[in-house]
Coordinates of C-alpha atoms in Angstrom, one line a residue:
X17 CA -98.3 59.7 100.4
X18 CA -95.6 56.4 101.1
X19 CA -94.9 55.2 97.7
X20 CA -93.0 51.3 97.7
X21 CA -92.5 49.4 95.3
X22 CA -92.7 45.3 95.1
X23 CA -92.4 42.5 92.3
X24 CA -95.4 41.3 93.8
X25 CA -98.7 42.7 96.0
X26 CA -100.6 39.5 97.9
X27 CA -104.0 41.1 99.3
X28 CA -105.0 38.7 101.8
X29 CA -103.6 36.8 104.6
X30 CA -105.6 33.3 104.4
X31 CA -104.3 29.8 103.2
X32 CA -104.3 31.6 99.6
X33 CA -103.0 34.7 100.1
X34 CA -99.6 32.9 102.2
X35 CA -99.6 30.1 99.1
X36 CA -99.1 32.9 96.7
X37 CA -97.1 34.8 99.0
X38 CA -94.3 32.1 99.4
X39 CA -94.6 30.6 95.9
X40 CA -93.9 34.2 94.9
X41 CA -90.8 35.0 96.5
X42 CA -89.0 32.5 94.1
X43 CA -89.7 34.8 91.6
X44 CA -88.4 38.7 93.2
X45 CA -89.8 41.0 96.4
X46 CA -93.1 40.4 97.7
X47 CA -95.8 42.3 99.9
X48 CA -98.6 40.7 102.0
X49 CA -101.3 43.7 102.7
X50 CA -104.0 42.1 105.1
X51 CA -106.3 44.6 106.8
X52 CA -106.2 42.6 110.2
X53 CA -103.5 40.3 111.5
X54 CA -101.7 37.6 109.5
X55 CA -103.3 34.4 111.4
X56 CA -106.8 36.4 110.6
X57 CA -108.7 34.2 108.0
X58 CA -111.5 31.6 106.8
X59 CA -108.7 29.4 106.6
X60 CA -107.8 29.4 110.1
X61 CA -110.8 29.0 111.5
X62 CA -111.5 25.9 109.4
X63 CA -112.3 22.6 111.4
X64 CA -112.4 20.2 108.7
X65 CA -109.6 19.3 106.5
X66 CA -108.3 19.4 103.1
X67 CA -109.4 17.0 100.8
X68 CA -107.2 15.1 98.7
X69 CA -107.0 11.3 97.2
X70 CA -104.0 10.1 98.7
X71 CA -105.4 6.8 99.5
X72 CA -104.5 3.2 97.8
X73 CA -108.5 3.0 97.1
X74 CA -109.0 6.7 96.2
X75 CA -108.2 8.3 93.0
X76 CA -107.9 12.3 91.4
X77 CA -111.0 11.1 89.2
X78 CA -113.0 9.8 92.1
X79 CA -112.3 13.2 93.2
X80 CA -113.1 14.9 90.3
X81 CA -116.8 12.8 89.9
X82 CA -117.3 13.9 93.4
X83 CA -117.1 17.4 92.9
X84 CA -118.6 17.7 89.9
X85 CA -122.1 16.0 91.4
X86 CA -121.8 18.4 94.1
X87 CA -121.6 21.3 91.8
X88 CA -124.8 20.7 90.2
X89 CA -123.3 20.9 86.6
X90 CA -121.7 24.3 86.6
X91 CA -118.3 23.2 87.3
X92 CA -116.0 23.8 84.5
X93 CA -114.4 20.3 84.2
X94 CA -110.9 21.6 82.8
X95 CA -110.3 23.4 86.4
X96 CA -111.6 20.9 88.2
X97 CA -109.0 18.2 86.8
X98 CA -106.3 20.6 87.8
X99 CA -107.5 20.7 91.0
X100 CA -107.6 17.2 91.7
X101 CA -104.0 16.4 89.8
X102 CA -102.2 19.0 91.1
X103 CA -103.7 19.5 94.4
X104 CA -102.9 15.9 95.9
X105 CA -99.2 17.1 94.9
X106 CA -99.8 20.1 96.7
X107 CA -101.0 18.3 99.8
X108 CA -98.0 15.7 99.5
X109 CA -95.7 18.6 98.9
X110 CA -96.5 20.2 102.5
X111 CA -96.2 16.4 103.6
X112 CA -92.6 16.6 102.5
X113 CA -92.1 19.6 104.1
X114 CA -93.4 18.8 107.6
X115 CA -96.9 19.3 108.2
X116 CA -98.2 17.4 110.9
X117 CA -101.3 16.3 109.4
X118 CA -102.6 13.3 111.9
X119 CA -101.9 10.0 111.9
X120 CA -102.4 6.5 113.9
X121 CA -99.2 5.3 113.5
X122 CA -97.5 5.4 110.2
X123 CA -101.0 5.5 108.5
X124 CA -103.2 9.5 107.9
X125 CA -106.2 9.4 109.4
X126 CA -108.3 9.9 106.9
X127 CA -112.1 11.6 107.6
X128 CA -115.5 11.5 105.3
X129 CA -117.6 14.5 105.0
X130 CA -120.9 15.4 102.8
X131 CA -120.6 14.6 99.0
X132 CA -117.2 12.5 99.2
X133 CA -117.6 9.2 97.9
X134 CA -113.8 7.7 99.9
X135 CA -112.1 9.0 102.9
X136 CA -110.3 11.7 101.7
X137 CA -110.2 14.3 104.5
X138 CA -106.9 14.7 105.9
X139 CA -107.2 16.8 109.1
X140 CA -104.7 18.5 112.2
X141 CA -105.2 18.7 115.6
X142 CA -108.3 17.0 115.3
X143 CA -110.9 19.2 114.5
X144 CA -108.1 22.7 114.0
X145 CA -106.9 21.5 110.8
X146 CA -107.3 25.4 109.2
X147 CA -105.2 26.7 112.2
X148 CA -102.9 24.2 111.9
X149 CA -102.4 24.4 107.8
X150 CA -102.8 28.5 108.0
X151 CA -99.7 28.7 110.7
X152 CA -97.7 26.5 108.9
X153 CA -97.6 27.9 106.0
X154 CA -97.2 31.1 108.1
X155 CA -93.8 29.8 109.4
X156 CA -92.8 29.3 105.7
X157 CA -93.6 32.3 104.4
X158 CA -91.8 34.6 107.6
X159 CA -88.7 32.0 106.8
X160 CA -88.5 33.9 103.5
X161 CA -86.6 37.1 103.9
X162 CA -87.4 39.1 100.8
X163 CA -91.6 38.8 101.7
X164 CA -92.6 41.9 103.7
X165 CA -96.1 42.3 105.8
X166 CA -98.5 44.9 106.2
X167 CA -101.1 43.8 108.8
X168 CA -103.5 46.3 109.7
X169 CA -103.1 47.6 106.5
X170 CA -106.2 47.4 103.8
X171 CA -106.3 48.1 100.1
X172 CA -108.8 50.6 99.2
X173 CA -108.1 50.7 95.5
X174 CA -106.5 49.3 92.8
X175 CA -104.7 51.3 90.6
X176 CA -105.4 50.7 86.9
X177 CA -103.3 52.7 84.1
X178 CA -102.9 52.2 80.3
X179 CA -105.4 48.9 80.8
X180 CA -103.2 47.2 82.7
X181 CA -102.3 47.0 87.1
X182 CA -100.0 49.1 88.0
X183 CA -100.2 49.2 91.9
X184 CA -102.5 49.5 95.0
X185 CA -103.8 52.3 97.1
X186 CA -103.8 51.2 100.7
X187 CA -105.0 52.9 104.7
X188 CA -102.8 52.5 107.4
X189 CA -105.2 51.7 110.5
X190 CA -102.3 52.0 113.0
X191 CA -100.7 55.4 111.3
X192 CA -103.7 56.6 109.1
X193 CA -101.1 56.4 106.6
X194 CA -102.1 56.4 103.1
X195 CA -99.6 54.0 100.8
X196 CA -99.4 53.2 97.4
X197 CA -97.4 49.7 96.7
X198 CA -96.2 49.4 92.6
X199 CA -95.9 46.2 91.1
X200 CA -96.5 44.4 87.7
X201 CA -98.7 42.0 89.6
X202 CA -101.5 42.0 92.2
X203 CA -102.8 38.8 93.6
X204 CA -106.0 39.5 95.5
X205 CA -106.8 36.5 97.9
X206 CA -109.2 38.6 100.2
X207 CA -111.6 35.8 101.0
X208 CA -115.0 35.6 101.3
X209 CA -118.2 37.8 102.4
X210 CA -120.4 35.6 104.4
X211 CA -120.1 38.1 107.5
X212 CA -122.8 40.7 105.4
X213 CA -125.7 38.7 106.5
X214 CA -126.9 38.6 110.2
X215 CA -126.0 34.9 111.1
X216 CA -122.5 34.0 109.5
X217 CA -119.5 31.5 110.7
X218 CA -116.7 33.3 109.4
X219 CA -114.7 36.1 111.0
X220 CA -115.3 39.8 110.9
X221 CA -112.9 40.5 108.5
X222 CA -114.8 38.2 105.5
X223 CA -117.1 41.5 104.4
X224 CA -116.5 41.3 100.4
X225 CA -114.0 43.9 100.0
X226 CA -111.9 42.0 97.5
X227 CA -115.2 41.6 95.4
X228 CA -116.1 45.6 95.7
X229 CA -112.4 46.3 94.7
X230 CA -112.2 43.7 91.7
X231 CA -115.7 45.3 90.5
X232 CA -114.7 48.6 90.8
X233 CA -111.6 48.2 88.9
X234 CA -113.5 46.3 86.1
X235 CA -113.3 43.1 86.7
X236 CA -115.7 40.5 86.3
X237 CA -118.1 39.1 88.8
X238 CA -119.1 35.4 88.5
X239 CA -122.0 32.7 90.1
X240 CA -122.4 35.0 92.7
X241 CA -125.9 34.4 93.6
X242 CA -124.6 31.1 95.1
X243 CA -123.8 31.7 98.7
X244 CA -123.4 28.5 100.2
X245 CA -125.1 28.0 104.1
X246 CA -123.5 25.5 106.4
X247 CA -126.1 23.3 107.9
X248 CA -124.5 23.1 111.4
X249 CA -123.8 25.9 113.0
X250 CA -124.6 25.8 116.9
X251 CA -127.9 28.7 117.7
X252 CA -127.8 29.9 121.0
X253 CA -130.3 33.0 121.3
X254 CA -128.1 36.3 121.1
X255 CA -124.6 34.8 120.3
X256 CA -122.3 34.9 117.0
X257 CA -122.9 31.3 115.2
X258 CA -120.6 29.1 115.7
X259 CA -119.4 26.0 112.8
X260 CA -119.9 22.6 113.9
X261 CA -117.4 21.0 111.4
X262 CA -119.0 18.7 108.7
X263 CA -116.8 16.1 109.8
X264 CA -118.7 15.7 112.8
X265 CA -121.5 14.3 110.3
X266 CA -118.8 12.1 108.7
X267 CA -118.5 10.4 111.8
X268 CA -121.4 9.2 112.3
X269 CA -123.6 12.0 114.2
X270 CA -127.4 12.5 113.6
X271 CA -129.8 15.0 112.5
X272 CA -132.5 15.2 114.3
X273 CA -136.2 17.5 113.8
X274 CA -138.0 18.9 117.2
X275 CA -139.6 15.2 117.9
X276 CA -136.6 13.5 117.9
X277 CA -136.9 12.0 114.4
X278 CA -133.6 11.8 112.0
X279 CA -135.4 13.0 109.0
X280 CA -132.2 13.1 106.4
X281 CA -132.4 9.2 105.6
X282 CA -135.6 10.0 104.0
X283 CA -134.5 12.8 101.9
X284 CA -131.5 11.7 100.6
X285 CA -129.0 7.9 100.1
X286 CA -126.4 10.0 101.5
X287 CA -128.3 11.6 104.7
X288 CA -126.3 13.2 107.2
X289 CA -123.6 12.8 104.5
X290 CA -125.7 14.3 101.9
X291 CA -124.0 18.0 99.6
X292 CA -124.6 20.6 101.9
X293 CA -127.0 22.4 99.7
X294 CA -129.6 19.5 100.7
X295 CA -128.5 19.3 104.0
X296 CA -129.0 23.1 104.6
X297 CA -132.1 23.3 102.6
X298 CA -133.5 20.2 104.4
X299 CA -132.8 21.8 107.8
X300 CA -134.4 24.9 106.9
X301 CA -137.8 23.0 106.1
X302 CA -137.8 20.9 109.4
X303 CA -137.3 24.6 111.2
X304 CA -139.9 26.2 109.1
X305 CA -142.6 23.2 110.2
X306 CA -141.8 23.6 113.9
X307 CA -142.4 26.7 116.6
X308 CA -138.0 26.4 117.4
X309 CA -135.7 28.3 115.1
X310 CA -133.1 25.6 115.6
X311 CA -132.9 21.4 115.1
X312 CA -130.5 19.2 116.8
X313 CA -127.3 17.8 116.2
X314 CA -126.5 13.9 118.3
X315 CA -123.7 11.7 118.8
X316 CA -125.0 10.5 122.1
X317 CA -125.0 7.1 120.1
X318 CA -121.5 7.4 119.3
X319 CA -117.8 6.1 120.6
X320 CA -117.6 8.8 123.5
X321 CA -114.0 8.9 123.8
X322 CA -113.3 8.4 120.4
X323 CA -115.1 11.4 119.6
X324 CA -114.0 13.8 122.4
X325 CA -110.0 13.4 121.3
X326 CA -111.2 13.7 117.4
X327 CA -113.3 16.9 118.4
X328 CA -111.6 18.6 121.4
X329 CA -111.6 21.9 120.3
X330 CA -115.3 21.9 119.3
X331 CA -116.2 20.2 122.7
X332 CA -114.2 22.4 124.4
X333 CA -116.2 25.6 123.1
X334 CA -119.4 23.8 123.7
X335 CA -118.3 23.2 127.0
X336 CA -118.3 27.0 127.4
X337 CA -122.4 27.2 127.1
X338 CA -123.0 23.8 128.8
X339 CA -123.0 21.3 126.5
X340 CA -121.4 18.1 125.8
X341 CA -121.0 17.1 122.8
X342 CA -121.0 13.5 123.8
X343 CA -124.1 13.6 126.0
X344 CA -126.3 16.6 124.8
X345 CA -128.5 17.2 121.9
X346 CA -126.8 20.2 120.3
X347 CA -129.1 23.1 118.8
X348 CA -128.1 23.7 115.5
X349 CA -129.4 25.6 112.0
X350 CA -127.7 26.6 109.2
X351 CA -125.5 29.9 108.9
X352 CA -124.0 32.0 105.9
X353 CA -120.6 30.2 105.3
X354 CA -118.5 30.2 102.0
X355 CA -119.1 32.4 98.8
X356 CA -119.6 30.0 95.5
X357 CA -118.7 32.6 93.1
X358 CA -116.5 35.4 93.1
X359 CA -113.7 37.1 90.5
X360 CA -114.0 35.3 87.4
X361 CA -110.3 33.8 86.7
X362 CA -108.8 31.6 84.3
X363 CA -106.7 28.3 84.8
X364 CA -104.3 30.3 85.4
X365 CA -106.0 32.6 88.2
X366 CA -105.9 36.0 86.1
X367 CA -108.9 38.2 85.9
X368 CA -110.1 39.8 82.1
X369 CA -107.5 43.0 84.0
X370 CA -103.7 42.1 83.0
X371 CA -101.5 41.7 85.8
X372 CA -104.6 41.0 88.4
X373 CA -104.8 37.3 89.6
X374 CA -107.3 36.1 92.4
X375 CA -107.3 32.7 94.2
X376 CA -108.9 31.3 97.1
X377 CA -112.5 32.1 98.2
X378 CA -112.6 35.4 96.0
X379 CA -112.1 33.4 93.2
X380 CA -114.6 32.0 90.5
X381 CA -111.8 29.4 88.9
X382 CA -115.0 27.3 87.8
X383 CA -114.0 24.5 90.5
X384 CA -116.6 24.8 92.8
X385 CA -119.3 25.3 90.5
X386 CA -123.4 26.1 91.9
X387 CA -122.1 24.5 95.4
X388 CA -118.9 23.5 97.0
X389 CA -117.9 20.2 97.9
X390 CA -116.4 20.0 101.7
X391 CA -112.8 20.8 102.2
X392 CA -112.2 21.3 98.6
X393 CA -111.6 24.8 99.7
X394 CA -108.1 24.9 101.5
X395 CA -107.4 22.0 98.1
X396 CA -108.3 25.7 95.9
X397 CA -106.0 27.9 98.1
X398 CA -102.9 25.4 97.5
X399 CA -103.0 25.0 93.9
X400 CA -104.3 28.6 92.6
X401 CA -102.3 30.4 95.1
X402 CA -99.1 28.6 93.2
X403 CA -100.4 29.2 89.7
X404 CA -101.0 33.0 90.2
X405 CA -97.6 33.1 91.8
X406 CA -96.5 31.6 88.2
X407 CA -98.1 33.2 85.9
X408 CA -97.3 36.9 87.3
X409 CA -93.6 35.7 87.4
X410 CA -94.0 35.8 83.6
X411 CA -95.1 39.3 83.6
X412 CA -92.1 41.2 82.1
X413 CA -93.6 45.2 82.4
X414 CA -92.5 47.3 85.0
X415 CA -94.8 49.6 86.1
X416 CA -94.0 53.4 85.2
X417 CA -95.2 56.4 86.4
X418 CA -98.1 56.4 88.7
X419 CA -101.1 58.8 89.1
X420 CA -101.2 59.2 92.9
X421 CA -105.1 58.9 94.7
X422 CA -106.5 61.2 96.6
X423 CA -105.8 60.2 99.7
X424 CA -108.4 58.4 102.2
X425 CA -109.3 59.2 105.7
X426 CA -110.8 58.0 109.0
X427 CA -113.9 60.1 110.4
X428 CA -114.5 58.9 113.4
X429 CA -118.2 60.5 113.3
X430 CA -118.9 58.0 110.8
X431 CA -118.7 55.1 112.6
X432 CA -122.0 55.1 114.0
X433 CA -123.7 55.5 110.3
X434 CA -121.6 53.0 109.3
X435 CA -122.8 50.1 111.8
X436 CA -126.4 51.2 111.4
X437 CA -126.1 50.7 107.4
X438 CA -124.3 47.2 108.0
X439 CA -126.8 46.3 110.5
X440 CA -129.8 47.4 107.7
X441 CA -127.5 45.3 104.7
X442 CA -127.4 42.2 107.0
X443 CA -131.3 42.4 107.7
X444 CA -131.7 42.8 103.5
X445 CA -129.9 39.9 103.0
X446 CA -130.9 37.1 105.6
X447 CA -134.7 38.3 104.7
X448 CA -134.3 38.0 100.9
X449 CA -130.9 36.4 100.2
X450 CA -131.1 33.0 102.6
X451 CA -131.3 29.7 101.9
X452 CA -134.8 30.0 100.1
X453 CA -135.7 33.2 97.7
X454 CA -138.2 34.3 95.7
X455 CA -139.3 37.2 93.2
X456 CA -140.7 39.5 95.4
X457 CA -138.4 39.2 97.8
X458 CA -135.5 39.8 95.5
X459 CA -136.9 42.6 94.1
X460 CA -137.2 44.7 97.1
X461 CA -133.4 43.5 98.2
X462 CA -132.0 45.0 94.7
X463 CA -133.9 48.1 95.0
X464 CA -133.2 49.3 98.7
X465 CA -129.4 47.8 98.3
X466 CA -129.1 50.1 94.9
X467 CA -130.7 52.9 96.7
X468 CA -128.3 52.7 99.7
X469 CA -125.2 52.5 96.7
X470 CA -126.2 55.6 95.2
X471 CA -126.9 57.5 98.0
X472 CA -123.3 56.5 99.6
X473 CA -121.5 56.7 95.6
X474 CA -119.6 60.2 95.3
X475 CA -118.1 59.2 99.2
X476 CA -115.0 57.4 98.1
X477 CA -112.8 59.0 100.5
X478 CA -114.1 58.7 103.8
X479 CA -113.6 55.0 104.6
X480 CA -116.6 54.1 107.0
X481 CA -118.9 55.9 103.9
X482 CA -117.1 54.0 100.8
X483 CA -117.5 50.5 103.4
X484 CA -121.5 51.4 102.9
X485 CA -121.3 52.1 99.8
X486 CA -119.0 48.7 98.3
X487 CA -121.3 46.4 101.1
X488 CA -124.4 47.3 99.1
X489 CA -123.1 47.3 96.0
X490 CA -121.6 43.8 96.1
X491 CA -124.9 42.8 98.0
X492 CA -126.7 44.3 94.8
X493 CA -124.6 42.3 92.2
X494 CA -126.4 39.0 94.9
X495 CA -129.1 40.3 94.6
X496 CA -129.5 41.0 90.6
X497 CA -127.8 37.3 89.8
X498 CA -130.6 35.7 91.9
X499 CA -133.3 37.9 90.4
X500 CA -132.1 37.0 86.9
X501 CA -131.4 33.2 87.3
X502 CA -135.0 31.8 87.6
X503 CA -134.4 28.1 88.8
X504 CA -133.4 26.4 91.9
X505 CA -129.8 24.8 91.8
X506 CA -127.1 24.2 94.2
X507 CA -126.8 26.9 96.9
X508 CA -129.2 28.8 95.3
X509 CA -133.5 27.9 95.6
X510 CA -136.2 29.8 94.3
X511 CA -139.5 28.8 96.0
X512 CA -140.9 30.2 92.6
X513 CA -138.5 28.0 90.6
X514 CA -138.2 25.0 92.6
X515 CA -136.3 22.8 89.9
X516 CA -133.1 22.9 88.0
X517 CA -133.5 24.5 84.3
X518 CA -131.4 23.3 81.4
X519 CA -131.3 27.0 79.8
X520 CA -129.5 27.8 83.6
X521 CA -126.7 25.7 83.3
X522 CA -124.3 28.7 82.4
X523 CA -122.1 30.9 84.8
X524 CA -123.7 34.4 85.4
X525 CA -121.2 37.0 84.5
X526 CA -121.4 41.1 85.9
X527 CA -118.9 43.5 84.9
X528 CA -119.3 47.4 85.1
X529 CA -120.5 49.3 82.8
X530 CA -121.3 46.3 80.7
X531 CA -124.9 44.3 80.5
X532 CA -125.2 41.0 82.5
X533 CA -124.7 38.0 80.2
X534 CA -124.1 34.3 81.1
X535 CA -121.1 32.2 79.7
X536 CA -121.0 28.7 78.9
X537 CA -119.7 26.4 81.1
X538 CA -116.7 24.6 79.8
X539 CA -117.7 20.3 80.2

């Protein structure tokens, strides 16, 4: 077994996991581990933008009211101040330093999207502002010679002695190497794990591991019964979903039901613009009146040329199943997109395990509270990447001797077992764990998704069978916190529990080998 030692192990190759990554390097010798390729992410794929109040008419606390609405009173206000504050420097910092957000002349162009009451939304190449942001700060961090990557490389455990992290056990795909990397620090930045349900927007990488592998260590597991569905995702029968950006909505396009109607000015002052939770869950009820499984998107009434150049790229993919996004009603409905909750952190990203920090969409900082207010997430990745970078600078022990695992392997026999458990997961959770849930429902979705964790638990050494067993298990610790938190609020509605309870504004807490308990949330 390859044994290397580092100041620092990133896990994770998005916006978060490259902010940590650089920041870190001020600070000593630095591994990135990403089980794919560096540029593979959420954060690249984002259309949107970053939000940030950089405006003369904009401020952080505009900012902050914003996305504390949004998060139905479960953000903690204390984190959510330091991501307003410090992320506009963040965002002026990259400003400094080159990034070619767009402009009309000397002025940012400036979008709106659903929840923000300014224009906020700075964006890059239009509508590939997550590309753009993600290989920028990919040039930094290759710039810095004393960061070292590992792509095709994933982390299978993390190494915990004398109550403390001490290193990570990783699988070579390319080698079938197994490697163990020391360090005093680990900053896990492994993203989200929309891709376990059937219809998702994010890439294939985004399956939870980060969540298994912070729960298995004994970490704890917050809000993560609020999975948050983006209303617009483009349905065509029998292809992957793909995101309509938000901002598409901020410019003006309509919702419209199956008779043509625009139905969201009725629901809500914002409409179109309205928190995605009510978008979403508004959506979903005009689908479930009608005989289609989709409703339509329109900017037939809008500035056609104004809105190909702002939305080239999306027009440009549309273009690839016949559509223009100018002259067609496009056939949308909501798709699993961004995980609320994740490893419970403090302000200063680190986990209840010394020397384990988190940030990005893994991490439950308390900012994004029961649903997530657009383009605050690439905002998260900035600052939290740079305060776990800061905070495990400040860790003085070295680690000492290490217990070496027993080594993982590849059967290739496996495989097939493997896909037909994911594809059985991904059924459990669009049928129980969607956009609306209820008792019964739940019940059945933590009972087969505990069965299939026990059957797969003593394989924890043959990597297709441990992938079945952490996808259920993190499906399970979904399922459980939706069972258990009997109201409807933010990303998460019970048809059995349609309104928000008082006794439910607290963050649902899971840890391992302890009972489930809720925390207050810090206002």
């Amino acid at each position: 077994m390859h044994v290397l030692e580092f100041d620092t192990v990133v896990i994770g190759s998005g916006l978060a996991g490259l902010s940590a990554a650089y920041h870190s390097s001020e600070f000593g010798k630095v591994a990135i581990v990403t089980k794919s390729q560096l540029d593979t992410s959420n954060s690249y794929y984002a259309q949107g933008g970053i939000a940030a109040a950089i405006s003369k008419d904009d401020s952080p606390d505009k900012h902050l009211h914003d996305t504390l609405v949004t998060g139905r009173g479960l953000c903690d206000r204390d984190a959510v101040e330091i991501l307003v504050n410090e992320g506009r420097d963040r965002v002026l910092e990259l400003i400094e330093l080159g990034m070619p957000f767009d402009r009309e002349g000397k002025d940012f162009v400036l979008g709106l999207e659903g929840g923000h009451s300014k224009r906020r939304i700075l964006h890059a190449g239009g509508d590939a502002t997550g590309k753009a942001l993600t290989c920028f700060k990919l040039g930094l961090v290759q710039s810095k010679k004393n960061i070292e990557s590992f792509e095709y490389v994933t982390a299978i455990k993390l190494l915990i002695q004398e109550n403390r992290i001490q290193g990570v056990h990783a699988y070579d795909f390319k080698t079938g190497e197994n490697i163990v990397f020391k360090t005093k620090a680990v900053i896990m930045a492994t993203g989200g794990m929309s891709r376990i349900f059937a219809r998702s927007t994010n890439p294939h990488t985004a399956t939870g591991d980060g969540i298994a592998l912070a729960y298995e260590a004994g970490a704890q597991i917050s809000d993560i019964e609020f999975i948050q569905f983006h209303p617009s995702a483009l349905y065509i029968p029998n292809q992957e979903a793909y995101l309509i950006s938000e901002a598409v909505r901020g410019e003006g396009a309509w919702l419209l039901n199956n008779k043509g109607e625009r139905f969201m000015k009725d629901i809500h002052p914002l409409a179109e613009l309205a928190p995605r939770d009510v978008v979403a869950y508004s959506i979903f009820r005009q689908i479930q009146k009608s005989k289609e499984k989709f409703i339509y998107l329109s900017l037939k009434h809008l500035d056609k040329e104004k809105i190909r150049k702002r939305f080239h790229n999306i027009n440009q993919h549309l273009k690839e199943f016949g559509y223009d996004i100018t002259e067609d009603f496009l056939p949308i409905a909501p798709a699993a997109h961004y995980m609320v909750g994740g490893v419970r952190s403090n302000l200063d990203a680190e986990t209840n395990i010394p020397g384990l920090f988190v940030c990005g969409e893994l991490a439950s900082t308390g900012v994004m509270g029961a649903n997530r207010l657009a383009s605050n997430s690439l905002l998260e990745c900035l600052v939290f990447g740079k305060r776990a970078s800061e905070k495990a600078a400040k860790i003085e022990t070295t680690p000492g001797d290490i217990d070496l695992p027993t080594p993982v392997y590849i059967d290739e026999a496996n495989e097939a077992v493997f896909l037909d458990y994911r594809n059985q997961i991904a059924e459990i959770m669009s049928d129980h764990l969607g956009i609306v849930r209820n008792k019964t429902g739940l019940e059945n979705a933590v009972q087969r998704l505990s069965e299939i964790a026990e059957q797969f638990e003593g394989h924890t050494n043959e990597y297709n069978l441990l992938k079945i067993r952490n996808e259920a298990a993190i499906c399970r610790l979904v399922a459980k916190a939706a069972l258990i938190r009997e109201e409807s609020r933010g990303g998460h509605i019970r048809e059995d529990f349609q309104s928000e309870n008082p006794d439910f504004k607290v963050h649902s807490i899971q840890e391992k080998n302890n009972e489930f308990h809720f925390e207050p949330v810090r206002e």
